[in-house]
Every structure is written in structure tokens, then in C-alpha cells.
Coordinates of C-alpha atoms in Angstrom, one line a residue:
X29 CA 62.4 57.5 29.2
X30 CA 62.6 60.5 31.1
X31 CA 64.7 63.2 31.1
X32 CA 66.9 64.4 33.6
X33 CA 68.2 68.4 34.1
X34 CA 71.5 69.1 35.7
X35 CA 71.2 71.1 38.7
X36 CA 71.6 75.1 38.0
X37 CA 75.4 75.8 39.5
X38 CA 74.7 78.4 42.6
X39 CA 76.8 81.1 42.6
X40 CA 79.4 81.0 45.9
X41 CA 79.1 83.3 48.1
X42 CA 81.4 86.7 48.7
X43 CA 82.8 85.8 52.2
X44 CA 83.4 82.3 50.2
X45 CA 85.2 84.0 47.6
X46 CA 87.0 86.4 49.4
X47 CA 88.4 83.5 52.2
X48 CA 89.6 81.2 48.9
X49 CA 91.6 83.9 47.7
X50 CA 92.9 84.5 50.8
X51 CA 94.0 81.1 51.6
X52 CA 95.4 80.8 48.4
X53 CA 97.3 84.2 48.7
X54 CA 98.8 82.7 51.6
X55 CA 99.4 79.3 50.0
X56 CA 101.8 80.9 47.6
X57 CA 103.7 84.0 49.6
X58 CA 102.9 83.1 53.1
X59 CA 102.2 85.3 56.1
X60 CA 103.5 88.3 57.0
X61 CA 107.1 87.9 58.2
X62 CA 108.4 89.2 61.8
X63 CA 112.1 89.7 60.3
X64 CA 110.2 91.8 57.4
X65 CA 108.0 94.1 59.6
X66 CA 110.9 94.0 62.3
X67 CA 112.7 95.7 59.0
X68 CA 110.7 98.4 58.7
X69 CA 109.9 99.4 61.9
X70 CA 113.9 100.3 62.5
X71 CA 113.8 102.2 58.9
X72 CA 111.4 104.2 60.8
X73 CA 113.1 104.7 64.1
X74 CA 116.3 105.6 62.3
X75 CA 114.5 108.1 59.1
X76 CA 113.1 109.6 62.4
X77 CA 116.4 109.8 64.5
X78 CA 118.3 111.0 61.6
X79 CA 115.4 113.6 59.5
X80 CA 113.5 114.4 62.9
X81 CA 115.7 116.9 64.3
X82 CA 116.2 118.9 60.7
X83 CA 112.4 118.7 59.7
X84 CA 111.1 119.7 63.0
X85 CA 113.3 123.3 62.4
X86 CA 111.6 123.2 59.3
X87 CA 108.2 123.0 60.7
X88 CA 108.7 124.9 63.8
X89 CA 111.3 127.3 63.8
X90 CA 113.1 128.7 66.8
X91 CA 111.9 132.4 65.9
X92 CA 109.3 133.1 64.0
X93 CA 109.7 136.3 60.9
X94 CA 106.2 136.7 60.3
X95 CA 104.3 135.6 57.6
X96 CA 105.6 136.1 54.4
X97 CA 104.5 135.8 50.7
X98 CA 107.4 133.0 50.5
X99 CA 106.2 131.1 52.8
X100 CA 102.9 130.9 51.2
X101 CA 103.9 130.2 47.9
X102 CA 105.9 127.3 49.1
X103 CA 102.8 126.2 51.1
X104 CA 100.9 126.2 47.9
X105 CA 103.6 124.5 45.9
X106 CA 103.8 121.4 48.0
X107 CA 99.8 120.5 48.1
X108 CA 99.9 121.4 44.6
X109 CA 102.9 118.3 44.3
X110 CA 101.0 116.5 46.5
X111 CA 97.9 116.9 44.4
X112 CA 100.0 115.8 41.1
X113 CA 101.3 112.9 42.9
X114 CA 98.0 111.6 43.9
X115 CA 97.1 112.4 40.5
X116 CA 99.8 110.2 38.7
X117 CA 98.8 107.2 41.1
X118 CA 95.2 107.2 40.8
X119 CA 95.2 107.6 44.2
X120 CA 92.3 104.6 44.2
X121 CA 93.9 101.7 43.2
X122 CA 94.6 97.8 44.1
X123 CA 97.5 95.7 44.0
X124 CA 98.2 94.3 40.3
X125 CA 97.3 90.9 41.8
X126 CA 94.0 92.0 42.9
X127 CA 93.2 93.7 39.8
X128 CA 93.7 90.6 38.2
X129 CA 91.9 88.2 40.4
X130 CA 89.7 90.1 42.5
X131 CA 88.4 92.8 40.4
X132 CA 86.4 90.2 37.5
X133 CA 85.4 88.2 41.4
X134 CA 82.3 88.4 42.8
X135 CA 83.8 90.6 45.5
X136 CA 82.1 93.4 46.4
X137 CA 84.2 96.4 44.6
X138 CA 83.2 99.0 47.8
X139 CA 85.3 96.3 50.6
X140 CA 88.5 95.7 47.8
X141 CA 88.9 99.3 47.4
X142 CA 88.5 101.1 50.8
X143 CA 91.7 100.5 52.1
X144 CA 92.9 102.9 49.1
X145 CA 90.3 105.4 50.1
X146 CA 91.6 105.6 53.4
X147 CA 94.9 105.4 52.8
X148 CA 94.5 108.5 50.4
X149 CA 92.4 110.7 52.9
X150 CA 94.4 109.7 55.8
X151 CA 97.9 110.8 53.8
X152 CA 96.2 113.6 52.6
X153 CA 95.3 114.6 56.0
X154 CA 98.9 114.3 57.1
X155 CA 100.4 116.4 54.5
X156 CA 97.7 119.3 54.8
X157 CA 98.6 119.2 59.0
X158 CA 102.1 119.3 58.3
X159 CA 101.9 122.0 56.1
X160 CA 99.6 123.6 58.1
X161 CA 101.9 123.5 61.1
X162 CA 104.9 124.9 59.1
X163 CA 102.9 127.7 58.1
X164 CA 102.1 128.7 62.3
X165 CA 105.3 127.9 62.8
X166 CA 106.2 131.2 60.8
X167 CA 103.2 133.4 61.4
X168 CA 102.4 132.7 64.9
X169 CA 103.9 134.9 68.0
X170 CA 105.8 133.3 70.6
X171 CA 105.1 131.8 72.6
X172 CA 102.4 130.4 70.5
X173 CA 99.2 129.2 72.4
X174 CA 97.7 125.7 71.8
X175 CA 94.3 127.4 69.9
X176 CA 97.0 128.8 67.3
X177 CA 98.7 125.3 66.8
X178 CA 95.6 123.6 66.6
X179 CA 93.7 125.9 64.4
X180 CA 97.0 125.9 61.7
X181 CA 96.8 122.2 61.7
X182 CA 93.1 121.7 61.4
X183 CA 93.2 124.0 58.4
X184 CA 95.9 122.7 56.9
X185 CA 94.5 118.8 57.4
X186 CA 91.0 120.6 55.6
X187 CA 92.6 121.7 52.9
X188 CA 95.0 118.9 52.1
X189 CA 91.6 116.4 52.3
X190 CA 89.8 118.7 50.0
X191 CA 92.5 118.3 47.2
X192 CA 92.5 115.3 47.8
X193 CA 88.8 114.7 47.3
X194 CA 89.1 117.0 43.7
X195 CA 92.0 114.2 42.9
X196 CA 89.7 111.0 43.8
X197 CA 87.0 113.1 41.4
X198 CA 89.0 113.5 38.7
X199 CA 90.2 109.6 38.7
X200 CA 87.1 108.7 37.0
X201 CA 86.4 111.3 34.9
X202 CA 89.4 111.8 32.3
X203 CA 88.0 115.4 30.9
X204 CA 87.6 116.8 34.7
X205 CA 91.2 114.9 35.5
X206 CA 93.0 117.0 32.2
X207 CA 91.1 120.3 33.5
X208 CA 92.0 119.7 37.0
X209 CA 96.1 119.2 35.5
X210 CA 95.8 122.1 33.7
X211 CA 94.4 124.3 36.5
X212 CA 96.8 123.1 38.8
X213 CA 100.0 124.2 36.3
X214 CA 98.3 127.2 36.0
X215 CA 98.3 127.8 39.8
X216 CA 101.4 127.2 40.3
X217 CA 103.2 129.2 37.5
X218 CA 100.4 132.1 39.2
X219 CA 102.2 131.3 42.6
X220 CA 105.6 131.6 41.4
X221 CA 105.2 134.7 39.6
X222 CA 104.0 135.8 42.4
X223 CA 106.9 135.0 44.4
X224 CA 108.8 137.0 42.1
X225 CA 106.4 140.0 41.4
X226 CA 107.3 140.1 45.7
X227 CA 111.1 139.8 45.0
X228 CA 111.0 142.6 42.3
X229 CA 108.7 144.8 44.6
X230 CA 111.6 144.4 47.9
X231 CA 109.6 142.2 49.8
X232 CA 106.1 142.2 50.9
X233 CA 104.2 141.0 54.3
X234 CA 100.5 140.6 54.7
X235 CA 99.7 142.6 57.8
X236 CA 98.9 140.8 60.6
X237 CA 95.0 142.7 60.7
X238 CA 94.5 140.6 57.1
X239 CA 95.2 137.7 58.7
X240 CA 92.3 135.2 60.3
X241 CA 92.4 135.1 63.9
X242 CA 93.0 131.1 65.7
X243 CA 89.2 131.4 66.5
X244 CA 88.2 132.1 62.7
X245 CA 90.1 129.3 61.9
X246 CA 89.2 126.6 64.2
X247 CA 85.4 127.5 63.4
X248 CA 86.1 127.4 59.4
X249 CA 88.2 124.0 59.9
X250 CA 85.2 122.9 62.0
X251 CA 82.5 123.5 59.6
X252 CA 84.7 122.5 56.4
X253 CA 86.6 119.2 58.0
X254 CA 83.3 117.2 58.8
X255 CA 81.8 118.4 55.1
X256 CA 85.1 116.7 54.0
X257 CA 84.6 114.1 55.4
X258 CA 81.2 113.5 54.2
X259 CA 82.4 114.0 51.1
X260 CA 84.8 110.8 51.5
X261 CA 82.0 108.6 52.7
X262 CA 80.2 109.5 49.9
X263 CA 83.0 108.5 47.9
X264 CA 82.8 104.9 49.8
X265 CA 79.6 104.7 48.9
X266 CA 79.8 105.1 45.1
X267 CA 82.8 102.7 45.1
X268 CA 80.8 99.9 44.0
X269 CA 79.8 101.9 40.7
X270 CA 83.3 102.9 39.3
X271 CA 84.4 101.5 36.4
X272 CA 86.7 99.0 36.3
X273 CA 89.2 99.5 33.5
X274 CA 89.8 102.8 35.6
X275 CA 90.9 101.2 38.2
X276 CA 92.3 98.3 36.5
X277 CA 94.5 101.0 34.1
X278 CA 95.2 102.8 37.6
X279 CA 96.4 99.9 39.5
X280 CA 98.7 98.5 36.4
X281 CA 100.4 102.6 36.0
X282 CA 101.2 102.8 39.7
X283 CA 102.7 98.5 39.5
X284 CA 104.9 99.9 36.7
X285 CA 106.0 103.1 38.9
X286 CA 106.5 100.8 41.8
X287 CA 108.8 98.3 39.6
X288 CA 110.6 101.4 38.3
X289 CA 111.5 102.7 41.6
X290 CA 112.3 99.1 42.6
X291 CA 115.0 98.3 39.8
X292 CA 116.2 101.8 40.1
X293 CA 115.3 102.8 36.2
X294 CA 113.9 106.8 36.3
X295 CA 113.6 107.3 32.8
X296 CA 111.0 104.3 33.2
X297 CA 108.8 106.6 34.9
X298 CA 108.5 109.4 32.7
X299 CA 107.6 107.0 29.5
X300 CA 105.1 105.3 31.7
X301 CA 103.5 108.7 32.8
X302 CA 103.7 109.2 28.8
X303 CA 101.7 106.4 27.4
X304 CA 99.3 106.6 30.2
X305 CA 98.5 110.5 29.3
X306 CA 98.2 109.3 25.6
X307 CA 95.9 106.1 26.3
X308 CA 93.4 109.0 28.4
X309 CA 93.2 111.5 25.1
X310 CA 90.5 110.2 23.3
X311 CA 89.1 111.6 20.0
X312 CA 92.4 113.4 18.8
X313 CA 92.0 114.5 15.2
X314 CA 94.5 114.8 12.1
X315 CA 96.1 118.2 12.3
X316 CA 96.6 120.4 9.0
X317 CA 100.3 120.5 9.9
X318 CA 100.6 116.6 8.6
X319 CA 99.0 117.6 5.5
X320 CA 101.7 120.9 5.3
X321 CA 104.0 119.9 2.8
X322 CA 106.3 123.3 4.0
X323 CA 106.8 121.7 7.5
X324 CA 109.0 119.1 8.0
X325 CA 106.9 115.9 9.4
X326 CA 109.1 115.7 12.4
X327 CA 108.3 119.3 13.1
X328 CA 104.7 118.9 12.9
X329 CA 105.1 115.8 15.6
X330 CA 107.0 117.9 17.7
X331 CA 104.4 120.9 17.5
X332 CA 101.9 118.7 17.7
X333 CA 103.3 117.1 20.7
X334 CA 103.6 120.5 22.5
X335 CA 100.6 121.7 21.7
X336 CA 98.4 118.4 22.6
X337 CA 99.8 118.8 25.9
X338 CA 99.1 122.3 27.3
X339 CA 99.6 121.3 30.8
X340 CA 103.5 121.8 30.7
X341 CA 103.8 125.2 29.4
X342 CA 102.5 126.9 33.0
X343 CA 105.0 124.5 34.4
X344 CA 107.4 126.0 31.9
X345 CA 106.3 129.8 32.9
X346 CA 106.3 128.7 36.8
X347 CA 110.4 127.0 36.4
X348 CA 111.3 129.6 33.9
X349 CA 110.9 132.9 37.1
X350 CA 112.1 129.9 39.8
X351 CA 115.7 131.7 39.1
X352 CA 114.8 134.7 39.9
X353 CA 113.4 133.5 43.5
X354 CA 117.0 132.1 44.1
X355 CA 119.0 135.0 42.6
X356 CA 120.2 136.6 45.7
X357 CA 121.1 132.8 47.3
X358 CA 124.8 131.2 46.0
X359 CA 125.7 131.4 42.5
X360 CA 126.2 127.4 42.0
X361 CA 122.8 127.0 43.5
X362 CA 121.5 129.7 40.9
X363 CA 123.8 127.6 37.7
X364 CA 122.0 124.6 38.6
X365 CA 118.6 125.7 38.4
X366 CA 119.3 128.2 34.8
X367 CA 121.1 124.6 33.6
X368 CA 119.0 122.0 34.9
X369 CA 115.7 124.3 34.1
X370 CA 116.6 125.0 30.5
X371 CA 117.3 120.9 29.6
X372 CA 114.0 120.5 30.8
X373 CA 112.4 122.6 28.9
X374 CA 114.5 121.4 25.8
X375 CA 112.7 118.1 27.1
X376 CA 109.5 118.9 26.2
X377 CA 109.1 116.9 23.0
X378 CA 111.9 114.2 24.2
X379 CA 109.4 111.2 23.8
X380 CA 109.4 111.4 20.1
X381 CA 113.1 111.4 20.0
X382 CA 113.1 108.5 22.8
X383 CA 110.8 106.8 20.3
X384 CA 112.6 107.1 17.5
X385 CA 115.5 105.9 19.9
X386 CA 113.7 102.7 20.7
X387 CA 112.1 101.9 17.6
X388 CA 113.4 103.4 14.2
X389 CA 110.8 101.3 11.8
X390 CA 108.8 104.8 10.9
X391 CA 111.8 106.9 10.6
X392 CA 113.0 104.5 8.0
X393 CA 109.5 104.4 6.1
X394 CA 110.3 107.7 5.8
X395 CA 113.2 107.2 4.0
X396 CA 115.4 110.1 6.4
X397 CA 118.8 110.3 7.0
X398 CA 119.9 110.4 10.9
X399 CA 121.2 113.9 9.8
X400 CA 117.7 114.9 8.6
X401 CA 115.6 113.7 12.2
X402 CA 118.4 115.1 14.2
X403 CA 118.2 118.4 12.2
X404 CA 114.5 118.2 12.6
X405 CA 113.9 117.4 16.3
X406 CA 116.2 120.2 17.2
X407 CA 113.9 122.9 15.7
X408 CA 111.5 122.9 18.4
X409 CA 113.4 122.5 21.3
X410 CA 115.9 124.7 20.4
X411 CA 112.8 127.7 20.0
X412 CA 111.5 126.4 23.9
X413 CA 115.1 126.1 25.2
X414 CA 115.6 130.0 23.7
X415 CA 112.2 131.4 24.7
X416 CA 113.1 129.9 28.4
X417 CA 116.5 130.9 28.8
X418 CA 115.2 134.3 27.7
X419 CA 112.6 134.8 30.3
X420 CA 114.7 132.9 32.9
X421 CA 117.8 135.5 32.5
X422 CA 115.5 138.6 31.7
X423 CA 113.6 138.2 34.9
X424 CA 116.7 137.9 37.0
X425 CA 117.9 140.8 35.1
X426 CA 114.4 142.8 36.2
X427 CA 115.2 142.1 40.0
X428 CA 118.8 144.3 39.5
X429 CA 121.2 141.0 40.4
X430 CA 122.4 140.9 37.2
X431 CA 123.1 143.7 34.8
X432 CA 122.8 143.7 30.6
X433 CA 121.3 141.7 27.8
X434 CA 120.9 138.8 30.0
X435 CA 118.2 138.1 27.9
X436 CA 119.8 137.5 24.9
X437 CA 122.5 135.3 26.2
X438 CA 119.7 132.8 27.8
X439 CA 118.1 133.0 23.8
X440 CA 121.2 132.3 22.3
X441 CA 121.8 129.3 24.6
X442 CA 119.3 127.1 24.3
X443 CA 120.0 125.6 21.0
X444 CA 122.9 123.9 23.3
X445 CA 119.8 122.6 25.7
X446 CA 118.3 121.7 22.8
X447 CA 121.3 119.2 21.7
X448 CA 122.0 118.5 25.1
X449 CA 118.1 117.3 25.1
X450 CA 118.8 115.4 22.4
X451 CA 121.6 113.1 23.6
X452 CA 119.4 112.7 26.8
X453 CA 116.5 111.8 25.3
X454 CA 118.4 108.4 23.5
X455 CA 119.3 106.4 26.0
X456 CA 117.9 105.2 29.5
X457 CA 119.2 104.2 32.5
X458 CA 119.4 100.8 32.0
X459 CA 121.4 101.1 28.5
X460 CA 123.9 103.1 30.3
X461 CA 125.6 101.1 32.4
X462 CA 125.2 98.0 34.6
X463 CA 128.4 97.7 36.7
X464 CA 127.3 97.5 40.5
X465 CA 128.9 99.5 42.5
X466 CA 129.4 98.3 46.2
X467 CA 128.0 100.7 49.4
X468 CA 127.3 99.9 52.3
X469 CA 123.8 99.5 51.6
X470 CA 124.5 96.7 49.0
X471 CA 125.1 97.3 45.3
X472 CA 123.9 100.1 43.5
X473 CA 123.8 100.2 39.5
X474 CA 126.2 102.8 38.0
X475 CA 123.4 102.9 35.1
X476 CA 121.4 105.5 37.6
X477 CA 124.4 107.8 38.5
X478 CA 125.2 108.3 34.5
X479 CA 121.9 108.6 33.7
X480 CA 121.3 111.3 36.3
X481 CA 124.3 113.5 34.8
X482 CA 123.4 112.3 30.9
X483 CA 122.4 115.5 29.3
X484 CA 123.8 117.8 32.2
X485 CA 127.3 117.6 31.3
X486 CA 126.9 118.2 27.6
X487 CA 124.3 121.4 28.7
X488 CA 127.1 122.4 31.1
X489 CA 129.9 122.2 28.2
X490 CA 127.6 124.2 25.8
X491 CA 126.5 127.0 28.0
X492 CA 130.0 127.6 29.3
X493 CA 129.9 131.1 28.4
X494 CA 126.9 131.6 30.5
X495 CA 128.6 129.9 33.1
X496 CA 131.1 131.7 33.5
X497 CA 129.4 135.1 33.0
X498 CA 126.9 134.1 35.9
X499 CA 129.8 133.2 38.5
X500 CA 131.6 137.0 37.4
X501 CA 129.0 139.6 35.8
X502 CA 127.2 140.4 38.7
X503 CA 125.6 144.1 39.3
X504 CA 126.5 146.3 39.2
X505 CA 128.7 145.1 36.6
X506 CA 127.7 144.7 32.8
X507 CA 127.2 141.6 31.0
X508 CA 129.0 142.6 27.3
X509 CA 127.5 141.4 24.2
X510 CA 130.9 139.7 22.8
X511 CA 130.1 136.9 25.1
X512 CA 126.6 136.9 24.5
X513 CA 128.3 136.1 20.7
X514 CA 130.7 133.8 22.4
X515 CA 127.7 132.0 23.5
X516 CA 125.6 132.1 20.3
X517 CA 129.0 130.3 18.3
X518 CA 129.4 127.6 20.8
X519 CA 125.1 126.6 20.7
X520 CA 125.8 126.9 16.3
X521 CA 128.8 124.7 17.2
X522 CA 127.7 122.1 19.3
X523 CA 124.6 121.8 16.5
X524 CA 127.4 121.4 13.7
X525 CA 129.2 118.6 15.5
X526 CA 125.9 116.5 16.2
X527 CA 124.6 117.5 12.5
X528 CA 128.0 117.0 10.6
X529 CA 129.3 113.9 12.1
X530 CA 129.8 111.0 9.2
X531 CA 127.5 108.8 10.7
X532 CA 124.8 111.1 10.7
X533 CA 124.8 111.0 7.0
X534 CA 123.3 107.4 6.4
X535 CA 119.4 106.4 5.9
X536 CA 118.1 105.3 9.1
X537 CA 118.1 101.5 9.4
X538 CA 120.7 101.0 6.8

């Protein structure tokens, strides 16, 4: 009796592969709709018939000032956003669908991901021109002549490709990625202050010898652009190497930000940017401050919180002198960004409290009273808060719009961030509200609209005094210290009433 072997199962074919999944894609959603793609083509044509005429004075002014430091700085600051928004994307990823199917598939990993690749370079190329532009649009004479116009976008495209590259680099390599974050706060908190070293000095402009001429720059963008873009195809040709959990982790963070943005919930983003931070720190060891019995264990979470994440205090620095750029502009605009700039830095350790928020099972291992976490999670945002208002209000103070302790009124007001902070930090969007209201658009939660004043209106309430001394002290008039005390009673009392309140006094969970 002889025996017989099964044949050995030959592995199918890419093309095979790939053509299955496509039918089967189009088995379950179908093909592309005309009414769908009709859809978006008219969202175009009207963004551009509505936003063209506006953005285009924005990129091209009528007259041109010169170029400025201003101008510069905000240059910088918008590829440095684009760069942190390529960042928080991946910018390499894949639908959550093909990450499921098509990643473990014997598809070959350099043909699934290319379109990303391109459509990162090409974006990036887009942005840098469009920067690039805006900045001729200010420095060049007029008329300007078609060398200058093409030189300021070819640089601009160069340099916007180029971050780009340093954010496809640091997708795969979480140490370079944290270095790159941290350089890039740095940067900008560098390019404010500088903005406002130019505001205290009475304004500064480079002179025009200083600056490279249209032929300089075309030969620079002409050297530098092709090096570029040899650099992206030798990104295409390592795709086939990467990793994929990075891309796999990639794809699922930017599915969660794309469902966030869909169903309208912001305070999804920010825990989502959260975790995924904390699932990239590897190796984290057990701090002494644990093991402190004289620190409170909520107070070493929060310290520890602040100081495993050093990326937010240049960010800190850079919004903390962003008042003193906007101190000659209108007073409401200059109220927002004091209030709105000290809540978020009272936010800095507002994922533990939204933790504790979501899930109290450790606070009541603990054995704490809601009195005793509230008490403690106010200690360290009320000492950012303070150290922010100070330096906000100190260096408007330096540039001669505002006369008197400033400084000490923006200390004494941020334990009312802080507990402003605190009530934000709670509750979401989605556990606000969820009565529809009707536009003309189609319904739009009410959760969002409450969630995007949550926090502001209790900040607004506690810093009153401030308020109020912003829209009447200005120089040359002096800012007196009674309301500087004014100020320090209503932060103690607004700490009391969150601190004191009956049911504050209970064990958490009971």
C-alpha cells in the first residue's frame, strides 16, 4: 500500500491578492459615487469662492511693508504646525481597513503605502509654496518680477518638503520622533520670544543688503529641491522594511482622530493624542517621589506627569510672551489670549484629573475623599497657572502697555485657572449635552458649543478682577495693588467653594 502526499499549497500571487481584495472591497461599499464626488467638487468651488478672495490678500498683499521680523516668525510658526500635524498623523499611514487586511497580506508593503508618501510630500510641498509666496508677497518690491515669485515659492516648497522628510524620519524611530517634538517646542517658544524681544526693542527690519537676492534663491531651491526629492524616493524604497505595528499603531491613531472630527467630540482628540504619547515612552522608571511619604501621591502623579513630558513647557514659554505680541491690538482680543492661555496651562496635568473623572477605581484604593484629590490636583496647576500668568502679564508690562505689578496679579490668578482646569478637565463633549440644534447645514450637537466654553466661563468669573483692570489700567496709568488683592481673594475663594462643598467631603466611590 502506498502512500500518497497532498500536494504543497502554492502561495497566490500579489496581483491575485491584491485584485480579491479589491473586488471584495467593492462587493461590500461599491464604487465611487458621481453624487459623492459631484459633492465635493462644489465644497471646493464654493471654500474657493468664499476664502479665495480673503486668503489671496493674505498671500499677496496690495502693498508690500518690507520684510519684517513678524512676518518671519509667523512663517516659522505655521511649518512648525504643519510639522506637528504631520507628526500627530504619522504622516505614513493606511486606512484602518487596510491595516487590518492588507498589511498581514502578501502585498507588497512599498505599493500599499505610496500613496501616503505622496500624499505627504505633495501637501508638504503646497504648504512650504504657499508660505513661501506670502513671504514675497511682503518683502518683494512692486511690481514684483516673475524670478522673485518663483524663487519665494521654490524655497518655500524646499523647505516645507524637508520638514516633511525629518517628520517621515521620525515616524519610525520613537527616540528621534520625542527629540524632533522637543526641538520643534523649543523653536518655536525661540521664535516667539523673538517676536517680542522685536516688540520691546520698537520694531526691527532686516535690511534689504541681508537679504538673498531671487537668483540666490532659485540656485539654492535648485540644488536643495532635487536632493529632496531623492530623499523621498529613498524613502519609497525603504517602505518595504518598516515595521508594521508602526504603521499599524499610526493608521489606528489617525482612524480615531478621523472618528473624532466625524462625531464632532474634541476632547476625544486630546485623550487619543494622550495614550498614544504614553504607548511610545518605553522604559519609564519608578520615581523617588512615589516612595516620598511628604508628597501627596496625587502630587507626585501630577509632577511626574509634567515632568515626563518636557515637550509642553517651550510651548508654555512660546504662549505665555504670545500677549505681549498682541498688546497694542484690541483689548478683547488681548482678554482672550491672557484667559484662554492661562486655562491651558492650568491644563497641563488635566489627563489625570480626566482619568480620575472616567474611572475612580484607584482613587478609591486609595481610600481619599473627593475633597482630598481635588485639593491635591489643584497644587500643581495652580503653581503653572501662577508662574504663566506671571510671565504673560510681566512681559506685557516690559513693552510699556501696561503699567504696575502686572506681574503679581497674573500670579495671584492662576489658582482660579487652576479650578477652572479642573471643572474642564471632568467632563467631555459628549457628556455635556446631546440636544441637536437645527442650521442650515443639518443638526449640530449642542454637546460641542458647551464644551468649547466649559472651563472659559468659570476662568472668566475668577479672573474678573484682571478683567476689568485689563479693559481700564492702561499706561500710562497704574495698576494698584488693592486689586491685585481683590484678585488673590476671589482665586482663595473660588478654591474654598470647590474644596468646601458637602459633597466633596465623602470617600470616593461611596
Amino acid at each position: 500500500m502506498t502512500t500518497t502526499h497532498a500536494p504543497a499549497p502554492t502561495p497566490a500571487a500579489p496581483a491575485d491578492v491584491r485584485r480579491h481584495i479589491r473586488r471584495m472591497r467593492v462587493a461590500a461599499v461599491g464604487r465611487v459615487d458621481p453624487s459623492s464626488v459631484y459633492c465635493v467638487l462644489l465644497a471646493i468651488v464654493m471654500a474657493v469662492v468664499l476664502f479665495g478672495r480673503p486668503l489671496g490678500v493674505v498671500v499677496w498683499p496690495a502693498d508690500a511693508a518690507g520684510l519684517s521680523v513678524p512676518v518671519l516668525v509667523g512663517a516659522g510658526l505655521v511649518l512648525l504646525a504643519f510639522v506637528g500635524v504631520l507628526r500627530r498623523l504619522g504622516p505614513v499611514v493606511v486606512s484602518r481597513a487596510d491595516a487590518t487586511w492588507l498589511l498581514p497580506a502578501p502585498v507588497p508593503r512599498r505599493t500599499l503605502l505610496t500613496p501616503a508618501l505622496l500624499l505627504t510630500a505633495l501637501s508638504a510641498t503646497v504648504v512650504g509654496g504657499l508660505v513661501g509666496l506670502a513671504v514675497t508677497g511682503r518683502a518683494a518690491e512692486r511690481p514684483a518680477t516673475s524670478n522673485v515669485v518663483v524663487a519665494g515659492i521654490a524655497a518655500g516648497a524646499t523647505v516645507g518638503l524637508l520638514l516633511a522628510l525629518l517628520a517621515v524620519h521620525a515616524q519610525t524611530r520613537p527616540r528621534s520622533g520625542r527629540a524632533i517634538d522637543l526641538t520643534t517646542g523649543a523653536v518655536a517658544a525661540a521664535l516667539v520670544a523673538v517676536a517680542v524681544g522685536e516688540r520691546l526693542a520698537g520694531g526691527y527690519a532686516p535690511p534689504r543688503d541681508l537679504l538673498p537676492t531671487a537668483s540666490t534663491m532659485l540656485v539654492a531651491a535648485g540644488v536643495a529641491f532635487p536632493l529632496a526629492l531623492a530623499a523621498v524616493a529613498s524613502v519609497w524604497w525603504r517602505l518595504g522594511s518598516w515595521p508594521t505595528h508602526r504603521i499599524a499603531e499610526a493608521s489606528a491613531a489617525t482612524g480615531s482622530y478621523a472618528d473624532a472630527v466625524y462625531s464632532i467630540e474634541p476632547s476625544f482628540l486630546s485623550e487619543q493624542s494622550s495614550r498614544r504619547y504614553w504607548r511610545s515612552r518605553t522604559g519609564l522608571r519608578t520615581s523617588r517621589l512615589l516612595r516620598d511619604r511628604r508628597v501627596p501621591p496625587l502630587v507626585a502623579q501630577d509632577l511626574l506627569q509634567v515632568r515626563r513630558r518636557p515637550g509642553r513647557l517651550p510651548w508654555l514659554v512660546g504662549t505665555a510672551l504670545a500677549p505681549a505680541v498682541v498688546a497694542d491690538g484690541p483689548v478683547w482680543l488681548l482678554i482672550g489670549v491672557v484667559l484662554v492661555g492661562a486655562l491651558a496651562a492650568a491644563s497641563a496635568t488635566s489627563e489625570a484629573t480626566h482619568a480620575d473623572a472616567s474611572n475612580p477605581a484607584a482613587l478609591r484604593l486609595l481610600g481619599l475623599t473627593f475633597r482630598q484629590v481635588y485639593a491635591q490636583r489643584l497644587v500643581v496647576p495652580a503653581g503653572i497657572a501662577a508662574l504663566w500668568g506671571a510671565l504673560a502679564l510681566g512681559t506685557v508690562q516690559a513693552t510699556d502697555t501696561l503699567s504696575g505689578p502686572w506681574w503679581a496679579l497674573g500670579l495671584v490668578a492662576g489658582p482660579g485657572a487652576a479650578v477652572a482646569a479642573l471643572y474642564r478637565a471632568k467632563v467631555s463633549a459628549s457628556s455635556i449635552g446631546h440636544i441637536f440644534i437645527d442650521t442650515p447645514l443639518g443638526g449640530f450637537p449642542s454637546g460641542l458649543l458647551l464644551w468649547l466654553v466649559n472651563g472659559v466661563d468659570v476662568v472668566a468669573v475668577l479672573a474678573l478682577p484682571m478683567v476689568i483692570a485689563l479693559v481700564t489700567s492702561r499706561a500710562p496709568e497704574q495698576l494698584s495693588w488693592s486689586s491685585v488683592a481683590v484678585q488673590a481673594a476671589l482665586s482663595v475663594a473660588g478654591c474654598l467653594v470647590l474644596l468646601l462643598r458637602r459633597s466633596t467631603a465623602r470617600t470616593v466611590g461611596v
